[in-house]
PDB file of C-alpha atoms and ligand atoms in Angstrom:
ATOM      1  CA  UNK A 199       0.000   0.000   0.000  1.00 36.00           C
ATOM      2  CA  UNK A 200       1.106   3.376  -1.014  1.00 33.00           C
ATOM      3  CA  UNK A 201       0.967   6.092   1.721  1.00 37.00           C
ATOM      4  CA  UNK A 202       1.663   9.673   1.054  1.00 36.00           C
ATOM      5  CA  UNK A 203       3.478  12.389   3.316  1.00 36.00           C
ATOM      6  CA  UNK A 204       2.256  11.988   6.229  1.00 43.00           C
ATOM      7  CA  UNK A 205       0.252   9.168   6.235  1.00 49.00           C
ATOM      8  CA  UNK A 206       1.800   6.744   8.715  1.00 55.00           C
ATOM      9  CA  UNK A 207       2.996   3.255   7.519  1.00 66.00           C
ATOM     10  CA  UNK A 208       1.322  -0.395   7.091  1.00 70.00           C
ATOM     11  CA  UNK A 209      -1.023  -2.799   5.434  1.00 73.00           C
ATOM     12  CA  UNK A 210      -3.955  -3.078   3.651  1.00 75.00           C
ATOM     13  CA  UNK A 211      -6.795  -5.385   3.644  1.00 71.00           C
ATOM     14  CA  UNK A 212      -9.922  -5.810   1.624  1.00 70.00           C
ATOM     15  CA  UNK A 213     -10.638  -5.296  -2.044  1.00 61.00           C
ATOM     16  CA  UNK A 214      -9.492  -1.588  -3.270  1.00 59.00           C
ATOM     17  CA  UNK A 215     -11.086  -1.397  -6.193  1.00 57.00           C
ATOM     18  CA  UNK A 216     -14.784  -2.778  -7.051  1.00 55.00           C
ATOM     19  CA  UNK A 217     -16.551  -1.762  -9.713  1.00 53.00           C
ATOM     20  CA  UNK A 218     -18.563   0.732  -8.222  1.00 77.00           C
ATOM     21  CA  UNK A 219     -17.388   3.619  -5.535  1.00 88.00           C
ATOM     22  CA  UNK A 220     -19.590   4.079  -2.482  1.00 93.00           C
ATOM     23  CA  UNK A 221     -21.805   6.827  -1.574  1.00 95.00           C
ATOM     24  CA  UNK A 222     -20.665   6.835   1.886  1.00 97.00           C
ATOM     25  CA  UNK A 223     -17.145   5.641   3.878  1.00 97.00           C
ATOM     26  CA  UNK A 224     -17.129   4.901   7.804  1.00 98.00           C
ATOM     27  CA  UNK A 225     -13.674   5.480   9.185  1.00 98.00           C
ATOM     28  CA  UNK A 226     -12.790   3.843  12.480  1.00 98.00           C
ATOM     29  CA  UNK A 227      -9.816   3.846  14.941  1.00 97.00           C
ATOM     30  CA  UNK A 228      -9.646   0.296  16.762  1.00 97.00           C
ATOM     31  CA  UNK A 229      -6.501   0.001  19.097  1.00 97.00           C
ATOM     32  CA  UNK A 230      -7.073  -3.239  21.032  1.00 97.00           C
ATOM     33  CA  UNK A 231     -10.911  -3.027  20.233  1.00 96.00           C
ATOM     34  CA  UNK A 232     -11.114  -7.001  19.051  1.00 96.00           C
ATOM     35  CA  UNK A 233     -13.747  -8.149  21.517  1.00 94.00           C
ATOM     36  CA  UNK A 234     -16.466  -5.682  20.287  1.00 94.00           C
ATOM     37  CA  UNK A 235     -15.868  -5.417  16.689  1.00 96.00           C
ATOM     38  CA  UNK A 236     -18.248  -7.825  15.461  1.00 96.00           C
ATOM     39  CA  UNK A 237     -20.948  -5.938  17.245  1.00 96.00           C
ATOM     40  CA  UNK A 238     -20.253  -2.908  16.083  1.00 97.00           C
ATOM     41  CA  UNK A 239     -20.297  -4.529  12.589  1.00 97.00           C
ATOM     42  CA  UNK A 240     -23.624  -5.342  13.021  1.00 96.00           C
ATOM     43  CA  UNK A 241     -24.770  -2.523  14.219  1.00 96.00           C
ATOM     44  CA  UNK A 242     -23.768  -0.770  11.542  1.00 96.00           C
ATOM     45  CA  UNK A 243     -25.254  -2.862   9.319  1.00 95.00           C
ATOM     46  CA  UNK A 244     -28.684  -2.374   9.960  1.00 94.00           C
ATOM     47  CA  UNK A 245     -28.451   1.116  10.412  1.00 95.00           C
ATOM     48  CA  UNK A 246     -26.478   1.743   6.749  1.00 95.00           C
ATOM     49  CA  UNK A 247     -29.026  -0.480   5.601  1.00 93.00           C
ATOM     50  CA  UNK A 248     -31.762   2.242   6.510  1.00 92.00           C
ATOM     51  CA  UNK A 249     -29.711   5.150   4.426  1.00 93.00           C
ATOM     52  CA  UNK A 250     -30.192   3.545   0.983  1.00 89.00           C
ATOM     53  CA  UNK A 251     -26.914   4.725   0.134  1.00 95.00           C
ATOM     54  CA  UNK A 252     -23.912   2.387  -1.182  1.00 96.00           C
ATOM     55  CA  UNK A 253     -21.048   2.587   1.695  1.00 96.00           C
ATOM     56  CA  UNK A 254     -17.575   1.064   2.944  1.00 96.00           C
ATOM     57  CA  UNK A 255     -16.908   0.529   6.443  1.00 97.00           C
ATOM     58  CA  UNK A 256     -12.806   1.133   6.609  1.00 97.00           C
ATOM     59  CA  UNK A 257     -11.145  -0.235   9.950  1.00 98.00           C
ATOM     60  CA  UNK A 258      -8.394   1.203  10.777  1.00 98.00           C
ATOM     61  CA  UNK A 259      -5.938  -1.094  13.045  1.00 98.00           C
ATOM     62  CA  UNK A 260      -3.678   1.275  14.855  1.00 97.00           C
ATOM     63  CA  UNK A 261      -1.057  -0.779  16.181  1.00 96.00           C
ATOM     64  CA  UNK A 262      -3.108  -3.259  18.363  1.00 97.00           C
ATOM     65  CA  UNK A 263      -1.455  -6.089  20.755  1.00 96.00           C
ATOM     66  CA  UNK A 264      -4.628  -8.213  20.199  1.00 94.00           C
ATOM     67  CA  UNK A 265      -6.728  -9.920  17.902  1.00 95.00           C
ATOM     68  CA  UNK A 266      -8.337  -6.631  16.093  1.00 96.00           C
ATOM     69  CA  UNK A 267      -6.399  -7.477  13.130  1.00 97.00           C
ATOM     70  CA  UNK A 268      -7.685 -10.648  12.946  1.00 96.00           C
ATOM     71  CA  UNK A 269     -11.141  -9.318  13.589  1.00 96.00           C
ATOM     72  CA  UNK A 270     -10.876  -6.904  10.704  1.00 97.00           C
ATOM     73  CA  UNK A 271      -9.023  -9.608   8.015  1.00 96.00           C
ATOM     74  CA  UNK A 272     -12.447 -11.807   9.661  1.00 96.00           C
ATOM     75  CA  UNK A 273     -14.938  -8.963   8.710  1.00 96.00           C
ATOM     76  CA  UNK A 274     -13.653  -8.364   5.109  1.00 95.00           C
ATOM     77  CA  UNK A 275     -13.840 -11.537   4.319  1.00 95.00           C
ATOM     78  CA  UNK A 276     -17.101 -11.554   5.613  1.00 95.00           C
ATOM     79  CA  UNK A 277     -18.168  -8.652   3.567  1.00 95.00           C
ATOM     80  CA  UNK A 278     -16.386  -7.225   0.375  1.00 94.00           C
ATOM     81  CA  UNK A 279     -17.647  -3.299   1.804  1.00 95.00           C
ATOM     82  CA  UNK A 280     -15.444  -3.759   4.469  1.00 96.00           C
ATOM     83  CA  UNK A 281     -11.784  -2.786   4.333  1.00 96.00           C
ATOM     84  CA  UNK A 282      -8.571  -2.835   6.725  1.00 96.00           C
ATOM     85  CA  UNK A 283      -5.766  -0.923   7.288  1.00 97.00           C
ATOM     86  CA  UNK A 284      -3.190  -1.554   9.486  1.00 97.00           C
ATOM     87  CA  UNK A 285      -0.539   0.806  10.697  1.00 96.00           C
ATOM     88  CA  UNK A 286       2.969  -0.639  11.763  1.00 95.00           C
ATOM     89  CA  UNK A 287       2.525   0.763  15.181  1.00 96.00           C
ATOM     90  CA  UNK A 288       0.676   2.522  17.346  1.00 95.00           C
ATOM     91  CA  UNK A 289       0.385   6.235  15.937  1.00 92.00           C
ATOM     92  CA  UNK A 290      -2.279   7.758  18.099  1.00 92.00           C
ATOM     93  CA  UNK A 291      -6.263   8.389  17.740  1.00 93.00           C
ATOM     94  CA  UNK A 292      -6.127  10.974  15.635  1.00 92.00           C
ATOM     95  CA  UNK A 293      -3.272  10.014  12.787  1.00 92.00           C
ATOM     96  CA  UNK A 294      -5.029   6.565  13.012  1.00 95.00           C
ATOM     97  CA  UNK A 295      -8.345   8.406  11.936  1.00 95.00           C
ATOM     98  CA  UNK A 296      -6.088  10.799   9.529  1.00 94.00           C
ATOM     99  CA  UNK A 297      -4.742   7.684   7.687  1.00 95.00           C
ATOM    100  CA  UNK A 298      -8.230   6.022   7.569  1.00 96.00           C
ATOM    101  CA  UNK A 299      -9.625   9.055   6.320  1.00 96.00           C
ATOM    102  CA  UNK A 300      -6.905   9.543   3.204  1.00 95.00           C
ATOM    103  CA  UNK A 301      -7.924   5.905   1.949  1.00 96.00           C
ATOM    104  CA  UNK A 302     -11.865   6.891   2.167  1.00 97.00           C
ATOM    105  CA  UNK A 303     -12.957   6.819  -1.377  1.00 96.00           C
ATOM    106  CA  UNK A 304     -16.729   8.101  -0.437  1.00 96.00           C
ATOM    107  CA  UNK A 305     -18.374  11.239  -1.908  1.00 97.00           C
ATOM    108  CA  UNK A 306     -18.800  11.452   2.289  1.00 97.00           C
ATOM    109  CA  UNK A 307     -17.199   9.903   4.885  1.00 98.00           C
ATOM    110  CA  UNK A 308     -18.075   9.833   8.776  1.00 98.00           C
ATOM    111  CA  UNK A 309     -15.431   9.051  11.349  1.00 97.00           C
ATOM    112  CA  UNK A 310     -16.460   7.683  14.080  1.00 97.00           C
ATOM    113  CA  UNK A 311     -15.178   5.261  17.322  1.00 96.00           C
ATOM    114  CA  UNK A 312     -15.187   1.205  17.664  1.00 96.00           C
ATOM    115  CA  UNK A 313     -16.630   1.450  21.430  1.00 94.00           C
ATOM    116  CA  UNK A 314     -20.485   2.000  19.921  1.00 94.00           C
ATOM    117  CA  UNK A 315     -19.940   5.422  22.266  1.00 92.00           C
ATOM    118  CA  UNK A 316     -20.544   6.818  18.935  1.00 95.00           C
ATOM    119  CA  UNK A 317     -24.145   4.788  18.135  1.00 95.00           C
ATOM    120  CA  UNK A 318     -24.303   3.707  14.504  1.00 96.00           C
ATOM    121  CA  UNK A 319     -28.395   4.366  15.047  1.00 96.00           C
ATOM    122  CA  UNK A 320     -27.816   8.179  14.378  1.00 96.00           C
ATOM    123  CA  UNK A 321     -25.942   7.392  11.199  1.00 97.00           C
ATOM    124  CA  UNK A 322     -29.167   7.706   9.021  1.00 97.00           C
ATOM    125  CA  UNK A 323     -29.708  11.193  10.412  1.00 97.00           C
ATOM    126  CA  UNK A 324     -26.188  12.211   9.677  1.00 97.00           C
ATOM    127  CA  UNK A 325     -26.525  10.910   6.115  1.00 97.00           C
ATOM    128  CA  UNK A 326     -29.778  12.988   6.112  1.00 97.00           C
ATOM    129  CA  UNK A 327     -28.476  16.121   6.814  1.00 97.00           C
ATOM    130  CA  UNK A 328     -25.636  15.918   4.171  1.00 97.00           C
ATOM    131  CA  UNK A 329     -28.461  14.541   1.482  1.00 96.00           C
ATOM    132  CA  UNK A 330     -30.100  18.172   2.692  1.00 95.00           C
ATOM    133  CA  UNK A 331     -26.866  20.587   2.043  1.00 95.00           C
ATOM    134  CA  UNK A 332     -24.875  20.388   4.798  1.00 95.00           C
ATOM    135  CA  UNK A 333     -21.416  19.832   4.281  1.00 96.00           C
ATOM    136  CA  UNK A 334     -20.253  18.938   7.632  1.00 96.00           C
ATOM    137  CA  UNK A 335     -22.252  17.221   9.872  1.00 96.00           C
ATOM    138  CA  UNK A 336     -20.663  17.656  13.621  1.00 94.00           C
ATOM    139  CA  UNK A 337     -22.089  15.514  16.750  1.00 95.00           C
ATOM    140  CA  UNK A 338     -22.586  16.865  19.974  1.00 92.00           C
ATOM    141  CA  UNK A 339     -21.935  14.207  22.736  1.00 89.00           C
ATOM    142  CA  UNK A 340     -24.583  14.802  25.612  1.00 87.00           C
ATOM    143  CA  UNK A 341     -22.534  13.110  28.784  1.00 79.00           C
ATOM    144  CA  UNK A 342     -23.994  10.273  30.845  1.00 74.00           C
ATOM    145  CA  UNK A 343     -24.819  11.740  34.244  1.00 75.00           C
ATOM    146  CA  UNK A 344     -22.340   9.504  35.912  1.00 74.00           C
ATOM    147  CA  UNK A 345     -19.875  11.056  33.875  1.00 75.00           C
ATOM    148  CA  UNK A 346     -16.317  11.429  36.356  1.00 80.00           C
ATOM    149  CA  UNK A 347     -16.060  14.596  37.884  1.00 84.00           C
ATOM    150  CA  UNK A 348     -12.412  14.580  36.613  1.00 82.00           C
ATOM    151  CA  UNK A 349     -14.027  14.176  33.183  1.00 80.00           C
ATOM    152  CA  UNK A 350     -16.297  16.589  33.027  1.00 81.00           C
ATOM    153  CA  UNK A 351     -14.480  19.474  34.573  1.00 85.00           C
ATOM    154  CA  UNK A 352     -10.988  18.538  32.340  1.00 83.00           C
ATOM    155  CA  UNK A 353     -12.958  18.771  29.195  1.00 82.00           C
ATOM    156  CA  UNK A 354     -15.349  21.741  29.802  1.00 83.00           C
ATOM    157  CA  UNK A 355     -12.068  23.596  31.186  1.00 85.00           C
ATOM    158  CA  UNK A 356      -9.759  22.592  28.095  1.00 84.00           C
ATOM    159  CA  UNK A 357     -12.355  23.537  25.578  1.00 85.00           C
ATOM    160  CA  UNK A 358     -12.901  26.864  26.634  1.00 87.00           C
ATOM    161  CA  UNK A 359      -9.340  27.637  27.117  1.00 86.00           C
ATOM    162  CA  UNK A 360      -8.719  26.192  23.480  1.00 84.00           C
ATOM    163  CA  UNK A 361     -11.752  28.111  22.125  1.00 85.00           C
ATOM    164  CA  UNK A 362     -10.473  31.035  23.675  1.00 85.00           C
ATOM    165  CA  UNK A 363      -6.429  31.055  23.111  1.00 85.00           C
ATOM    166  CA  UNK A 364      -7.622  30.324  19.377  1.00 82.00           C
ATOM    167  CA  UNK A 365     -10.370  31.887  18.252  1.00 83.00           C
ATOM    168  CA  UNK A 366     -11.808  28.876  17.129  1.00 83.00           C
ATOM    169  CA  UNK A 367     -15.050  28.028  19.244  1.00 83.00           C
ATOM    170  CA  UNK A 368     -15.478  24.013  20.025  1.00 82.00           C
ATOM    171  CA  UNK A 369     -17.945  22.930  22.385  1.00 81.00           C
ATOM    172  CA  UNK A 370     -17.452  20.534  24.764  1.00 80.00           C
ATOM    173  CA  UNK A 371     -19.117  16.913  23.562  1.00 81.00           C
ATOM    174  CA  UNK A 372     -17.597  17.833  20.351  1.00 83.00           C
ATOM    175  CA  UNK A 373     -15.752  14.986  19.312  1.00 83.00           C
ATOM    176  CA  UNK A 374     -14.212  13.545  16.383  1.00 92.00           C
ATOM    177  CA  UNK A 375     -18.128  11.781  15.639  1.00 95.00           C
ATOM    178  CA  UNK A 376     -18.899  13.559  12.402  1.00 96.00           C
ATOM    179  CA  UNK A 377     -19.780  13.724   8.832  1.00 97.00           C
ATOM    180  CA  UNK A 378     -17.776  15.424   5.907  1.00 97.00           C
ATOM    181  CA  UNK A 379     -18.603  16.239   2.474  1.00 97.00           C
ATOM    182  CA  UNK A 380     -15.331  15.129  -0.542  1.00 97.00           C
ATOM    183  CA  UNK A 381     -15.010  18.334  -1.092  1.00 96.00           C
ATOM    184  CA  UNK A 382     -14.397  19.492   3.217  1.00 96.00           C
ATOM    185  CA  UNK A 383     -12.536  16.206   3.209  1.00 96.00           C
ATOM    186  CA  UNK A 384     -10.280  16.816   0.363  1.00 95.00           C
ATOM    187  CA  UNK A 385      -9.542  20.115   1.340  1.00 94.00           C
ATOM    188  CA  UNK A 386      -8.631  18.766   4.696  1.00 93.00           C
ATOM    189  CA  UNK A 387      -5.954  16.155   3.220  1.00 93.00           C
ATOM    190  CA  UNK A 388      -4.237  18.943   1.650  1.00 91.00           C
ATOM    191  CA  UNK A 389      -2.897  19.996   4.963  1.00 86.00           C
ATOM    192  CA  UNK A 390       0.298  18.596   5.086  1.00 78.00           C
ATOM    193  CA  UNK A 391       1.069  19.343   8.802  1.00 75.00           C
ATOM    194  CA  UNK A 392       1.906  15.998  10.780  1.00 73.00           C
ATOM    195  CA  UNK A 393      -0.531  15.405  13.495  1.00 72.00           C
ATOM    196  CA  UNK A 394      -3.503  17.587  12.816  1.00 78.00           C
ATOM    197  CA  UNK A 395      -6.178  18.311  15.154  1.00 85.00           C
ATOM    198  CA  UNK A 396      -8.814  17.137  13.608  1.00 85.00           C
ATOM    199  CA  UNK A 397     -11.656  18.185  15.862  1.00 83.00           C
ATOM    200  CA  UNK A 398      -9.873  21.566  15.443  1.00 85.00           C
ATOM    201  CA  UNK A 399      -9.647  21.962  11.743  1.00 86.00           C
ATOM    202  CA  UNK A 400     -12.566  21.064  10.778  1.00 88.00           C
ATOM    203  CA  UNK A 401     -14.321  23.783  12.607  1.00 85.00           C
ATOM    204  CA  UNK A 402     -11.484  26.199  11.374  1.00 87.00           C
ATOM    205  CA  UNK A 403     -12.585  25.486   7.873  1.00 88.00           C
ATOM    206  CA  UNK A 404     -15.967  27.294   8.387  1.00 86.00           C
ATOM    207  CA  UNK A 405     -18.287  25.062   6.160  1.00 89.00           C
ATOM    208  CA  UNK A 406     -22.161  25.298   6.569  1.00 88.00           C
ATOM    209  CA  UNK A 407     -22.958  22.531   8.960  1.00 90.00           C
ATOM    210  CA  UNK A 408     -25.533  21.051  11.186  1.00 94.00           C
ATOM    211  CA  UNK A 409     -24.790  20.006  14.496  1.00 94.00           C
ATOM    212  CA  UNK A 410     -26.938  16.578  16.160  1.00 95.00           C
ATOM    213  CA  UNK A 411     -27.147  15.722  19.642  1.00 93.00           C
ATOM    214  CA  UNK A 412     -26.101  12.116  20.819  1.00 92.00           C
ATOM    215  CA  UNK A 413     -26.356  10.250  24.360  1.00 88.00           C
ATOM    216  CA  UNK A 414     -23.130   8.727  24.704  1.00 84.00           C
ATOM    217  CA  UNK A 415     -23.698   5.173  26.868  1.00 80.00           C
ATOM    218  CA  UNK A 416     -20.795   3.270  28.241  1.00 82.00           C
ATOM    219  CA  UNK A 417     -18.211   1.660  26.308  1.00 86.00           C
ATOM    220  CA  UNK A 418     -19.237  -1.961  24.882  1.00 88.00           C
ATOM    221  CA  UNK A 419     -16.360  -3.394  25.629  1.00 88.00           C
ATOM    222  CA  UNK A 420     -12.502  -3.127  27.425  1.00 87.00           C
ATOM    223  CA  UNK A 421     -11.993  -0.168  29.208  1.00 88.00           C
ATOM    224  CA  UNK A 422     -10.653   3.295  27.587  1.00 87.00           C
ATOM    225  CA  UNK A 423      -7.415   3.510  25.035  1.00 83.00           C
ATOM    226  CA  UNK A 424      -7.013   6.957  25.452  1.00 80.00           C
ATOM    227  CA  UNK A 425      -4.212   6.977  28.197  1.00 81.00           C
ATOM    228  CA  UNK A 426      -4.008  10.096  30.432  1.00 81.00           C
ATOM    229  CA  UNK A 427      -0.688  11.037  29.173  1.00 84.00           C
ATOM    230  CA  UNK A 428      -2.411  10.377  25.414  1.00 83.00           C
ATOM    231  CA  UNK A 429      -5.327  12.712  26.523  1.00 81.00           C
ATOM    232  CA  UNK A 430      -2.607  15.331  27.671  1.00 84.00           C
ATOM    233  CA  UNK A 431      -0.405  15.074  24.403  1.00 84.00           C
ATOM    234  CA  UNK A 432      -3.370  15.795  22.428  1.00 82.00           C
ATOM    235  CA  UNK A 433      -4.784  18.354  24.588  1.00 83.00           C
ATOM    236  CA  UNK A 434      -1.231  19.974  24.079  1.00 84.00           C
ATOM    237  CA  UNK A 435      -0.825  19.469  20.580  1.00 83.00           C
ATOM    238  CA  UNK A 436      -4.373  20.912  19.834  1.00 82.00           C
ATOM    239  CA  UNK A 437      -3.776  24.289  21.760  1.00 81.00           C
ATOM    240  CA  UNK A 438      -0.145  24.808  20.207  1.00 82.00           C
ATOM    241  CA  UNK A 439      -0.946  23.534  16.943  1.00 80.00           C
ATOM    242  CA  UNK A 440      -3.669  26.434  16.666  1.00 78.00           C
ATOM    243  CA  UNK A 441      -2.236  29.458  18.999  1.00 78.00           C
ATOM    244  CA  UNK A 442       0.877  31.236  19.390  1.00 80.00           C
ATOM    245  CA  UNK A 443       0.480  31.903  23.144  1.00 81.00           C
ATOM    246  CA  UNK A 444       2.577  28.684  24.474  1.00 80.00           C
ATOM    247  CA  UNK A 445       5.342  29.874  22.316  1.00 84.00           C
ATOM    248  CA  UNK A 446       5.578  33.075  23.398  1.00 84.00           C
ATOM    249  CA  UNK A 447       5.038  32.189  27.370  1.00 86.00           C
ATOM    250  CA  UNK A 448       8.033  29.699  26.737  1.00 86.00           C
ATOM    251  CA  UNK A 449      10.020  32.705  24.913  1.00 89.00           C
ATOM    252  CA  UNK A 450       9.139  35.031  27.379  1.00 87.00           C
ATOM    253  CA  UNK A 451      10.130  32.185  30.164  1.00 90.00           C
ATOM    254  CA  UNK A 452      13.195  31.121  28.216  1.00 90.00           C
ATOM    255  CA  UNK A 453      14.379  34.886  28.565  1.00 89.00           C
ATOM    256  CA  UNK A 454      13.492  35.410  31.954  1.00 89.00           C
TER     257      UNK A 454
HETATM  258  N1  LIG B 284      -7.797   4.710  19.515  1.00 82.02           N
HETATM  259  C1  LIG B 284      -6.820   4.551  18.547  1.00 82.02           C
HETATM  260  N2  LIG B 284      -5.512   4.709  18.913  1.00 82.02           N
HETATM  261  C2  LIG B 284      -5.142   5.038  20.197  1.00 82.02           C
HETATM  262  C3  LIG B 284      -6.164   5.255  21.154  1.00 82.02           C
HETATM  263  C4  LIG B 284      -7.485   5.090  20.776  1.00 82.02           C
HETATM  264  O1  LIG B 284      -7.107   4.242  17.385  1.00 82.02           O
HETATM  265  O2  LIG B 284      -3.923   5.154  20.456  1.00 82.02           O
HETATM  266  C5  LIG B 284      -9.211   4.533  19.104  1.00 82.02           C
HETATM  267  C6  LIG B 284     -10.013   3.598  20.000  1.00 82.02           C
HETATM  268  O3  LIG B 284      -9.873   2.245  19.608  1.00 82.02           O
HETATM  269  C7  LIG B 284     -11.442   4.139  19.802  1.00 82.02           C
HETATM  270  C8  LIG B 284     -11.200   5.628  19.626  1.00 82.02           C
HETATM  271  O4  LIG B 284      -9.839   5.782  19.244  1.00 82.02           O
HETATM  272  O5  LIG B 284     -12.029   3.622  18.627  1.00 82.02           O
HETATM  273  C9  LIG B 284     -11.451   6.436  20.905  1.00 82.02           C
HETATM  274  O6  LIG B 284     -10.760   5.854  21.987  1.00 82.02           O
HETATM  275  P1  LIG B 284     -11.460   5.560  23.387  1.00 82.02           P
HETATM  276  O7  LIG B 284     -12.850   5.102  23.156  1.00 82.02           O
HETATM  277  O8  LIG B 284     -10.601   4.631  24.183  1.00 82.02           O
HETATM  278  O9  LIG B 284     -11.443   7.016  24.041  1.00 82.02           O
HETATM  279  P2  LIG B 284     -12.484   7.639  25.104  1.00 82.02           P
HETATM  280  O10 LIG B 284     -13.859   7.401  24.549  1.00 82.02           O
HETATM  281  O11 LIG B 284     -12.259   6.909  26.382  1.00 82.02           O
HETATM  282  O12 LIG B 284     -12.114   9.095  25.177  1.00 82.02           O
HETATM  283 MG1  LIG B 285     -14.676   5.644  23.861  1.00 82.02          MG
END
């Protein structure tokens, strides 16, 4: 498999080229996420089957220790709309999703997670509003009230501090559970900066878009892959990748 710039390494899986190009691509992260793929799979299935729209389901294996490999090889053979990817190591949630996201081949293409936190029942509406005009369709993640404390208050806190340092408003609950048109998506490839923030950029880019409401349950299975010093690294990497301020407090610092 060919990869360009900054699309990190590894293999594909699935067939690349049938005759006919799908309407819509689902792009998913799994990092360890074996034991609840096949769910999600069907889950997915029956919802997609409500859009009446031709789609791909493209897993994206980012460096696993277990079987989601496996899984994934399983599912394709399963089912020629879905496709693999596997990266040669673990790159992180969001080049995982970049990489998956470069290989779409959809005239739209939603990204969402392999936990069912993001519910493959709200797919249809997201399809929806795109059929309607919209040319992003963003998800706002309503919290489960026994949300942690920690959660809550680390998330509302960072997103107003990004939103303000920036200039670039995201709410909290907004997530990387959305829908983008070929043409936000291909302008969003041409960014050749390694690591983008995805959640970030996308809102930069100022498209008309519709924004949807989810209940986000409990993961289905295995506990959370987003480490706390993963959380922090992209917590950093979103406010410095989109505001000059840390720079110049570690200039200012480096001169004091
Ligand atoms: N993920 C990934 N690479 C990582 C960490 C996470 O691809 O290094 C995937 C993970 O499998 C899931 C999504 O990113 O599909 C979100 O991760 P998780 O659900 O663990 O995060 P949380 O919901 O706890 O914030
Ligand atoms: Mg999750």
């Amino acid at each position: 498999m060919n990869y360009q710039g900054r699309v990190s390494p590894g293999t594909a899986q699935g067939d690349p080229s049938p005759i006919e190009t799908p309407t819509l691509s689902i792009v998913i992260p799994a990092f360890n996420e074996a034991e609840g793929l096949s769910h999600l799979y069907q889950h997915l299935g029956s919802s997609l089957s409500e859009t009446a729209v031709s789609w791909e389901v493209l897993f994206v294996d980012d460096g696993s220790k277990d079987k989601t490999w496996n899984e994934i090889c399983r599912l394709c053979e399963a089912d020629g709309r879905v496709r693999g990817l596997r990266l040669s190591r673990n790159f992180g949630h969001q080049s995982a999703l970049l990489a998956g996201l470069a290989h779409a081949r959809g005239d739209a293409v939603i990204s969402m997670d392999a936990d069912m936190q993001h519910p493959p029942e709200l797919i249809p509406a997201l399809v929806d509003a795109w059929q309607k005009g919209a040319k992003i369709v963003k998800t706002v993640r309503i919290d489960p009230e026994d949300l942690s404390w920690f959660k809550r208050v680390t998330s509302n806190g960072y997103y107003r501090l990004f939103s303000f340092l920036s200039g670039v408003e995201i709410k909290e609950g907004m997530a990387d559970f959305r829908l983008m048109d070929r043409q936000v998506l291909d302008n969003l490839l041409q960014f050749k900066e390694e690591g983008l923030f995805l959640r970030g950029m996308v809102q930069w880019m100022g498209y008309p878009s519709v924004e949807i409401p989810f209940e986000c349950g409990p993961r289905f299975a295995g506990t959370t892959k987003y480490s706390l010093r993963k959380m922090l690294r992209l917590a950093w990497h979103g406010v410095s990748s989109f505001s000059l301020v840390p720079l110049r407090v570690a200039i200012m610092t480096g001169l004091v």
